[in-house]
């Protein structure tokens, strides 16, 4: 049975919070249509926590029972000095206090960084990729180059990183391409997770135009692939099947069609030190003030306890045609997905 000591984070619904996702920057070198508007206003640098402050916050969460830490963004690998943060956080893996340090990235900087990521203790990463077509890739990211991501993936593979591809299913964009993405992942020995679009932040367009339920995508996939239910769970919202023909796992993240909140083990921290207890709710706690108020961590730790005591039961996402505005106002890049 899992050992839980009293300093650890248990929410009002008895869920043990053991997973922290940290958005280390809201900036990104892409502007994916479903994630950001073209003309984004990013945070002024003075509002963003320093790398030392991020380290101090992450370390407080690790003391309070976090076993898995994911760096995300915006694009985590465009934050200046990010490797120093990763190298320093690696000490918690060495000490055995942290089971996993990982990263979600768009892959654009992997060719430069893959070897060092491995050196600092990262074993696997998630890479977001929505299409294997050059033109479509540049369109969806607004200016990204597919080649660069593919060579980043090669470098990551060579360095020995395990890779999971994240693909957002988008109506009339890639819903006819999922079969070829599955086949490609099989050849490359990558797992794949499909994600439904979530109504987060104003993206200057109609979300309902992009949304395709994964139940529909799955029905179509079953005409080509044998999908076998497997009990594997990553402690998150994805349900997994095995694709018999490729032998790889396929995850399906369906926040809109399937409620996964009952097993939620995670909280999310932004690069300004705001803690969101649920991806789909606006309630949040500022941890920057208690962090900066004192060099000791008592104030910070009691602010964390107070926040965990307010973790809500679940999200209220709805995507309806004609419904004005997003379900939550912040963009996914603020909390990092
Ligand atoms: N830049 C990195 C990347 O793209 O992997 C990390 C941050 S990105 C916000 C994390 C994940 O959120 C990506 O897989 C992206 O596809 C997904 N995402 C962004 N906006 C989304 C939305 N509105 N609905 C569903 N997934 C979204
Ligand atoms: Fe950047 Fe990732 Fe958002 Fe795309 S999904 S704009 S790569 S943060």
CSV table of C-alpha atoms and ligand atoms in Angstrom, one decimal:
chain,number,residue,atom,x,y,z
A,1,UNK,CA,0.0,0.0,0.0
A,2,UNK,CA,1.2,3.6,-0.7
A,3,UNK,CA,2.8,5.2,2.3
A,4,UNK,CA,1.5,8.7,2.9
A,5,UNK,CA,3.0,10.9,5.6
A,6,UNK,CA,1.1,13.7,7.3
A,7,UNK,CA,3.0,16.6,5.6
A,8,UNK,CA,1.8,15.3,2.3
A,9,UNK,CA,-1.0,16.8,0.1
A,10,UNK,CA,-4.4,15.2,0.4
A,11,UNK,CA,-7.3,17.2,-1.1
A,12,UNK,CA,-10.9,17.3,0.4
A,13,UNK,CA,-11.9,14.4,-1.8
A,14,UNK,CA,-9.1,12.2,-0.5
A,15,UNK,CA,-7.0,12.5,-3.6
A,16,UNK,CA,-3.2,12.4,-3.0
A,17,UNK,CA,-1.5,15.1,-5.0
A,18,UNK,CA,1.8,13.6,-6.2
A,19,UNK,CA,2.2,15.2,-9.7
A,20,UNK,CA,3.3,18.8,-10.4
A,21,UNK,CA,3.3,20.4,-13.8
A,22,UNK,CA,5.2,23.6,-14.1
A,23,UNK,CA,4.9,26.1,-16.9
A,24,UNK,CA,8.3,27.6,-16.9
A,25,UNK,CA,7.5,30.3,-19.5
A,26,UNK,CA,4.4,31.5,-21.3
A,27,UNK,CA,6.5,32.3,-24.4
A,28,UNK,CA,6.8,30.0,-27.4
A,29,UNK,CA,8.5,29.9,-30.8
A,30,UNK,CA,5.2,28.6,-32.3
A,31,UNK,CA,1.6,30.0,-32.3
A,32,UNK,CA,-0.5,26.8,-32.7
A,33,UNK,CA,-4.0,27.9,-33.8
A,34,UNK,CA,-5.8,25.9,-31.1
A,35,UNK,CA,-3.5,27.2,-28.3
A,36,UNK,CA,-2.6,30.8,-29.0
A,37,UNK,CA,-3.8,33.8,-30.9
A,38,UNK,CA,-1.4,35.1,-33.5
A,39,UNK,CA,-0.9,38.4,-31.7
A,40,UNK,CA,-0.2,37.3,-28.1
A,41,UNK,CA,0.8,39.6,-25.2
A,42,UNK,CA,3.3,37.8,-23.1
A,43,UNK,CA,4.1,38.5,-19.5
A,44,UNK,CA,6.6,41.2,-18.7
A,45,UNK,CA,9.9,39.5,-17.6
A,46,UNK,CA,9.7,41.1,-14.1
A,47,UNK,CA,6.5,39.0,-13.3
A,48,UNK,CA,8.2,35.8,-14.2
A,49,UNK,CA,9.9,33.7,-11.4
A,50,UNK,CA,13.6,33.4,-11.7
A,51,UNK,CA,15.1,29.9,-12.2
A,52,UNK,CA,16.2,29.9,-8.5
A,53,UNK,CA,12.6,30.7,-7.4
A,54,UNK,CA,11.2,28.0,-9.6
A,55,UNK,CA,13.7,25.5,-8.1
A,56,UNK,CA,12.7,26.6,-4.6
A,57,UNK,CA,9.0,26.1,-5.4
A,58,UNK,CA,9.5,22.8,-7.1
A,59,UNK,CA,11.6,21.6,-4.1
A,60,UNK,CA,8.9,22.6,-1.6
A,61,UNK,CA,6.3,20.5,-3.6
A,62,UNK,CA,8.8,17.6,-3.7
A,63,UNK,CA,9.1,17.8,0.1
A,64,UNK,CA,5.3,17.7,0.3
A,65,UNK,CA,5.1,14.5,-1.6
A,66,UNK,CA,5.3,15.3,-5.3
A,67,UNK,CA,6.9,12.3,-7.0
A,68,UNK,CA,6.6,13.3,-10.7
A,69,UNK,CA,7.4,16.7,-12.1
A,70,UNK,CA,6.8,17.8,-15.7
A,71,UNK,CA,8.2,21.0,-17.1
A,72,UNK,CA,6.0,22.6,-19.8
A,73,UNK,CA,5.1,26.0,-21.1
A,74,UNK,CA,4.7,27.8,-23.5
A,75,UNK,CA,7.8,26.1,-24.9
A,76,UNK,CA,10.0,25.1,-21.9
A,77,UNK,CA,13.1,24.7,-24.1
A,78,UNK,CA,13.0,28.4,-25.2
A,79,UNK,CA,13.3,29.6,-21.5
A,80,UNK,CA,16.9,30.9,-21.1
A,81,UNK,CA,18.9,28.8,-18.7
A,82,UNK,CA,16.4,26.0,-18.6
A,83,UNK,CA,19.1,23.4,-18.6
A,84,UNK,CA,20.5,24.8,-15.4
A,85,UNK,CA,17.0,24.4,-13.8
A,86,UNK,CA,16.8,20.8,-15.1
A,87,UNK,CA,20.3,20.0,-13.9
A,88,UNK,CA,19.6,21.3,-10.5
A,89,UNK,CA,16.2,19.6,-10.2
A,90,UNK,CA,18.0,16.4,-11.1
A,91,UNK,CA,19.4,16.2,-7.6
A,92,UNK,CA,15.9,15.1,-6.4
A,93,UNK,CA,16.0,12.2,-8.8
A,94,UNK,CA,19.5,11.2,-7.4
A,95,UNK,CA,18.3,11.5,-3.8
A,96,UNK,CA,15.3,9.2,-4.6
A,97,UNK,CA,12.8,11.9,-3.5
A,98,UNK,CA,11.5,12.3,-7.1
A,99,UNK,CA,10.6,9.3,-9.4
A,100,UNK,CA,10.4,11.2,-12.6
A,101,UNK,CA,11.5,14.5,-14.1
A,102,UNK,CA,10.0,15.0,-17.6
A,103,UNK,CA,9.2,17.5,-20.2
A,104,UNK,CA,6.5,18.4,-22.7
A,105,UNK,CA,7.9,20.2,-25.7
A,106,UNK,CA,7.1,21.1,-29.3
A,107,UNK,CA,10.5,19.5,-30.3
A,108,UNK,CA,11.9,22.5,-32.1
A,109,UNK,CA,15.0,22.7,-29.8
A,110,UNK,CA,15.6,19.0,-29.2
A,111,UNK,CA,18.4,18.7,-31.7
A,112,UNK,CA,20.4,21.1,-29.5
A,113,UNK,CA,19.4,19.8,-26.1
A,114,UNK,CA,18.6,16.1,-26.3
A,115,UNK,CA,22.0,14.8,-25.1
A,116,UNK,CA,22.0,17.1,-22.1
A,117,UNK,CA,18.5,16.3,-21.1
A,118,UNK,CA,19.5,12.6,-20.8
A,119,UNK,CA,22.7,13.6,-18.9
A,120,UNK,CA,20.5,15.5,-16.3
A,121,UNK,CA,18.2,12.5,-15.6
A,122,UNK,CA,15.3,12.9,-18.1
A,123,UNK,CA,14.3,9.5,-19.4
A,124,UNK,CA,11.3,10.3,-21.5
A,125,UNK,CA,9.6,13.2,-23.0
A,126,UNK,CA,6.3,14.1,-24.7
A,127,UNK,CA,6.6,15.9,-28.0
A,128,UNK,CA,3.6,17.6,-29.6
A,129,UNK,CA,3.0,17.0,-33.3
A,130,UNK,CA,-0.3,17.4,-35.1
A,131,UNK,CA,0.6,16.6,-38.6
A,132,UNK,CA,3.4,15.0,-40.8
A,133,UNK,CA,2.7,17.3,-43.7
A,134,UNK,CA,5.1,20.2,-44.1
A,135,UNK,CA,2.6,22.7,-45.3
A,136,UNK,CA,0.0,21.8,-42.8
A,137,UNK,CA,2.6,21.9,-40.0
A,138,UNK,CA,3.6,25.4,-40.9
A,139,UNK,CA,-0.1,26.4,-41.1
A,140,UNK,CA,-1.1,25.0,-37.7
A,141,UNK,CA,1.9,26.4,-35.9
A,142,UNK,CA,1.7,29.6,-37.9
A,143,UNK,CA,5.4,29.5,-38.9
A,144,UNK,CA,7.0,26.3,-37.5
A,145,UNK,CA,9.2,24.0,-39.7
A,146,UNK,CA,8.4,20.3,-39.6
A,147,UNK,CA,11.9,19.4,-40.6
A,148,UNK,CA,13.3,20.9,-37.5
A,149,UNK,CA,11.0,19.0,-35.2
A,150,UNK,CA,11.7,15.7,-37.1
A,151,UNK,CA,15.5,16.2,-36.7
A,152,UNK,CA,14.9,17.0,-33.0
A,153,UNK,CA,13.0,13.7,-32.7
A,154,UNK,CA,15.9,11.9,-34.3
A,155,UNK,CA,18.3,13.5,-31.9
A,156,UNK,CA,16.1,12.5,-28.9
A,157,UNK,CA,15.9,9.0,-30.1
A,158,UNK,CA,19.6,8.7,-30.6
A,159,UNK,CA,20.2,10.1,-27.1
A,160,UNK,CA,18.0,7.3,-25.8
A,161,UNK,CA,15.0,9.3,-24.7
A,162,UNK,CA,11.6,7.4,-24.8
A,163,UNK,CA,9.2,9.5,-26.8
A,164,UNK,CA,5.4,9.9,-26.7
A,165,UNK,CA,3.8,12.0,-29.4
A,166,UNK,CA,0.8,14.2,-28.4
A,167,UNK,CA,-1.6,15.0,-31.2
A,168,UNK,CA,-4.6,17.3,-30.9
A,169,UNK,CA,-7.4,16.0,-33.0
A,170,UNK,CA,-8.7,18.8,-35.1
A,171,UNK,CA,-11.7,18.7,-37.4
A,172,UNK,CA,-11.0,19.1,-41.1
A,173,UNK,CA,-7.3,19.5,-40.3
A,174,UNK,CA,-5.8,16.1,-39.2
A,175,UNK,CA,-8.8,13.9,-38.5
A,176,UNK,CA,-8.1,12.1,-41.8
A,177,UNK,CA,-4.4,11.8,-41.0
A,178,UNK,CA,-4.5,9.9,-37.7
A,179,UNK,CA,-4.1,6.5,-39.5
A,180,UNK,CA,-0.8,7.6,-41.0
A,181,UNK,CA,0.4,9.2,-37.7
A,182,UNK,CA,-0.3,5.8,-36.0
A,183,UNK,CA,1.7,4.0,-38.6
A,184,UNK,CA,4.6,6.4,-38.4
A,185,UNK,CA,4.6,6.2,-34.6
A,186,UNK,CA,4.7,2.4,-35.0
A,187,UNK,CA,7.8,2.6,-37.3
A,188,UNK,CA,9.5,5.1,-35.0
A,189,UNK,CA,8.7,3.2,-31.8
A,190,UNK,CA,6.8,6.1,-30.3
A,191,UNK,CA,3.7,5.9,-28.2
A,192,UNK,CA,0.9,8.3,-29.2
A,193,UNK,CA,-1.7,10.2,-27.3
A,194,UNK,CA,-4.7,11.9,-29.0
A,195,UNK,CA,-6.2,15.0,-27.3
A,196,UNK,CA,-9.5,16.7,-27.7
A,197,UNK,CA,-9.4,20.5,-28.0
A,198,UNK,CA,-10.2,22.2,-24.8
A,199,UNK,CA,-11.9,25.6,-24.6
A,200,UNK,CA,-9.0,27.6,-23.0
A,201,UNK,CA,-8.2,31.2,-23.8
A,202,UNK,CA,-9.3,33.4,-26.6
A,203,UNK,CA,-7.7,32.2,-29.8
A,204,UNK,CA,-9.5,34.6,-32.2
A,205,UNK,CA,-11.7,31.9,-33.8
A,206,UNK,CA,-14.6,29.6,-33.2
A,207,UNK,CA,-13.5,26.5,-31.1
A,208,UNK,CA,-16.5,24.5,-32.2
A,209,UNK,CA,-15.0,24.5,-35.7
A,210,UNK,CA,-11.9,22.7,-34.5
A,211,UNK,CA,-13.5,20.2,-32.0
A,212,UNK,CA,-13.9,16.6,-33.0
A,213,UNK,CA,-14.9,14.1,-30.3
A,214,UNK,CA,-12.4,11.3,-29.9
A,215,UNK,CA,-15.2,8.8,-29.7
A,216,UNK,CA,-15.8,9.5,-33.4
A,217,UNK,CA,-12.0,9.3,-34.2
A,218,UNK,CA,-11.8,6.0,-32.4
A,219,UNK,CA,-14.8,4.6,-34.4
A,220,UNK,CA,-12.9,5.4,-37.6
A,221,UNK,CA,-9.6,4.0,-36.3
A,222,UNK,CA,-11.3,0.7,-35.5
A,223,UNK,CA,-12.0,0.1,-39.2
A,224,UNK,CA,-8.2,-0.1,-39.7
A,225,UNK,CA,-6.6,-1.0,-36.4
A,226,UNK,CA,-7.2,-3.6,-33.7
A,227,UNK,CA,-7.5,-1.6,-30.4
A,228,UNK,CA,-7.3,-3.7,-27.2
A,229,UNK,CA,-8.2,-2.1,-23.9
A,230,UNK,CA,-5.2,-2.3,-21.4
A,231,UNK,CA,-5.2,-1.5,-17.7
A,232,UNK,CA,-2.2,0.8,-18.0
A,233,UNK,CA,-2.8,4.2,-16.4
A,234,UNK,CA,-0.4,7.1,-16.1
A,235,UNK,CA,-2.3,8.7,-13.2
A,236,UNK,CA,-3.7,11.2,-15.6
A,237,UNK,CA,-6.7,11.7,-17.9
A,238,UNK,CA,-5.6,9.4,-20.7
A,239,UNK,CA,-7.2,6.0,-21.2
A,240,UNK,CA,-4.9,3.6,-23.1
A,241,UNK,CA,-5.4,0.9,-25.7
A,242,UNK,CA,-2.8,-1.2,-27.4
A,243,UNK,CA,-2.6,-1.1,-31.2
A,244,UNK,CA,-2.1,-4.7,-32.0
A,245,UNK,CA,-0.6,-4.1,-35.5
A,246,UNK,CA,2.1,-1.8,-34.2
A,247,UNK,CA,2.5,-3.0,-30.6
A,248,UNK,CA,2.4,0.6,-29.4
A,249,UNK,CA,0.2,2.3,-26.8
A,250,UNK,CA,-2.4,4.7,-27.9
A,251,UNK,CA,-3.7,7.2,-25.2
A,252,UNK,CA,-7.0,9.0,-25.6
A,253,UNK,CA,-7.5,12.2,-23.6
A,254,UNK,CA,-11.2,13.0,-23.7
A,255,UNK,CA,-11.9,15.8,-21.2
A,256,UNK,CA,-15.0,16.8,-23.2
A,257,UNK,CA,-16.6,13.3,-23.5
A,258,UNK,CA,-15.3,11.4,-20.5
A,259,UNK,CA,-14.9,12.6,-16.9
A,260,UNK,CA,-11.4,11.8,-15.5
A,261,UNK,CA,-11.5,14.0,-12.5
A,262,UNK,CA,-12.1,11.4,-9.9
A,263,UNK,CA,-8.5,10.1,-10.1
A,264,UNK,CA,-6.8,13.5,-10.5
A,265,UNK,CA,-3.5,13.5,-8.7
A,266,UNK,CA,-2.0,16.8,-10.1
A,267,UNK,CA,-1.8,20.5,-9.7
A,268,UNK,CA,-0.3,23.1,-12.0
A,269,UNK,CA,2.1,26.0,-11.4
A,270,UNK,CA,2.6,28.9,-13.8
A,271,UNK,CA,5.8,30.8,-14.3
A,272,UNK,CA,4.5,33.6,-12.1
A,273,UNK,CA,4.0,31.3,-9.2
A,274,UNK,CA,0.3,30.9,-9.5
A,275,UNK,CA,-1.0,27.5,-8.5
A,276,UNK,CA,-4.0,26.1,-10.3
A,277,UNK,CA,-5.7,23.3,-8.6
A,278,UNK,CA,-7.7,22.3,-11.7
A,279,UNK,CA,-7.0,22.8,-15.4
A,280,UNK,CA,-10.6,23.6,-16.1
A,281,UNK,CA,-11.4,26.1,-13.3
A,282,UNK,CA,-10.3,29.6,-12.7
A,283,UNK,CA,-9.6,29.3,-8.9
A,284,UNK,CA,-5.9,29.8,-8.1
A,285,UNK,CA,-3.5,30.7,-5.3
A,286,UNK,CA,-0.6,33.0,-5.6
A,287,UNK,CA,2.6,31.4,-4.2
A,288,UNK,CA,5.0,34.1,-5.4
A,289,UNK,CA,4.1,36.4,-2.5
A,290,UNK,CA,4.8,33.9,0.3
A,291,UNK,CA,7.8,32.7,-1.6
A,292,UNK,CA,9.3,36.2,-1.7
A,293,UNK,CA,8.1,37.2,1.7
A,294,UNK,CA,10.6,35.1,3.6
A,295,UNK,CA,13.7,33.0,3.0
A,296,UNK,CA,12.3,30.2,5.1
A,297,UNK,CA,9.6,28.1,3.5
A,298,UNK,CA,6.9,28.0,6.3
A,299,UNK,CA,4.7,30.7,4.7
A,300,UNK,CA,5.0,29.0,1.3
A,301,UNK,CA,4.2,25.5,2.7
A,302,UNK,CA,1.1,26.8,4.5
A,303,UNK,CA,-0.1,28.6,1.3
A,304,UNK,CA,0.3,25.3,-0.5
A,305,UNK,CA,-1.7,23.4,2.2
A,306,UNK,CA,-4.4,26.0,2.0
A,307,UNK,CA,-4.6,25.7,-1.8
A,308,UNK,CA,-4.8,21.9,-1.8
A,309,UNK,CA,-7.7,22.2,0.7
A,310,UNK,CA,-9.5,24.1,-2.1
A,311,UNK,CA,-8.9,21.6,-5.0
A,312,UNK,CA,-12.3,21.3,-6.7
A,313,UNK,CA,-14.0,18.0,-7.5
A,314,UNK,CA,-13.7,18.5,-11.3
A,315,UNK,CA,-13.9,20.7,-14.3
A,316,UNK,CA,-16.9,22.3,-16.2
A,317,UNK,CA,-15.6,22.3,-19.8
A,318,UNK,CA,-18.3,22.7,-22.4
A,319,UNK,CA,-17.8,23.5,-26.1
A,320,UNK,CA,-21.0,24.7,-27.7
A,321,UNK,CA,-21.4,26.4,-31.0
A,322,UNK,CA,-22.4,30.0,-30.5
A,323,UNK,CA,-21.4,30.0,-26.8
A,324,UNK,CA,-19.5,33.2,-26.3
A,325,UNK,CA,-16.0,33.0,-25.0
A,326,UNK,CA,-13.8,30.2,-23.6
A,327,UNK,CA,-14.7,28.1,-20.5
A,328,UNK,CA,-11.6,29.4,-18.8
A,329,UNK,CA,-10.0,32.7,-19.8
A,330,UNK,CA,-6.3,31.7,-19.7
A,331,UNK,CA,-4.6,30.1,-22.6
A,332,UNK,CA,-3.2,26.5,-22.3
A,333,UNK,CA,0.3,28.0,-22.5
A,334,UNK,CA,-0.2,29.6,-19.1
A,335,UNK,CA,-0.7,26.2,-17.3
A,336,UNK,CA,1.0,24.1,-19.9
A,337,UNK,CA,-1.8,21.5,-20.6
B,1,LIG,N1,4.9,23.9,-26.2
B,1,LIG,C1,4.9,22.6,-25.6
B,1,LIG,C2,4.2,21.6,-26.6
B,1,LIG,O1,3.5,22.1,-27.5
B,1,LIG,O2,4.3,20.4,-26.3
B,1,LIG,C3,4.3,22.5,-24.2
B,1,LIG,C4,3.1,23.3,-23.9
B,1,LIG,S1,1.6,22.9,-24.8
B,1,LIG,C5,0.5,24.1,-24.1
B,1,LIG,C6,1.2,21.4,-24.1
B,1,LIG,C7,0.1,20.6,-24.8
B,1,LIG,O3,-1.1,21.3,-24.8
B,1,LIG,C8,0.5,20.4,-26.3
B,1,LIG,O4,0.4,19.0,-26.5
B,1,LIG,C9,-0.6,21.1,-27.0
B,1,LIG,O5,-0.9,20.4,-28.2
B,1,LIG,C10,-1.8,21.0,-26.0
B,1,LIG,N2,-2.8,22.1,-26.2
B,1,LIG,C11,-2.6,23.4,-26.3
B,1,LIG,N3,-3.8,24.1,-26.4
B,1,LIG,C12,-4.7,23.1,-26.3
B,1,LIG,C13,-6.2,23.2,-26.3
B,1,LIG,N4,-6.8,24.3,-26.4
B,1,LIG,N5,-6.8,22.0,-26.2
B,1,LIG,C14,-6.1,20.8,-26.1
B,1,LIG,N6,-4.8,20.7,-26.1
B,1,LIG,C15,-4.1,21.9,-26.2
B,2,LIG,FE1,3.5,26.7,-28.3
B,2,LIG,FE2,2.9,24.3,-27.4
B,2,LIG,FE3,1.0,26.2,-27.5
B,2,LIG,FE4,2.0,25.2,-29.8
B,2,LIG,S1,0.9,24.1,-28.2
B,2,LIG,S2,1.7,27.4,-29.3
B,2,LIG,S3,4.1,24.8,-29.3
B,2,LIG,S4,2.8,26.2,-26.3
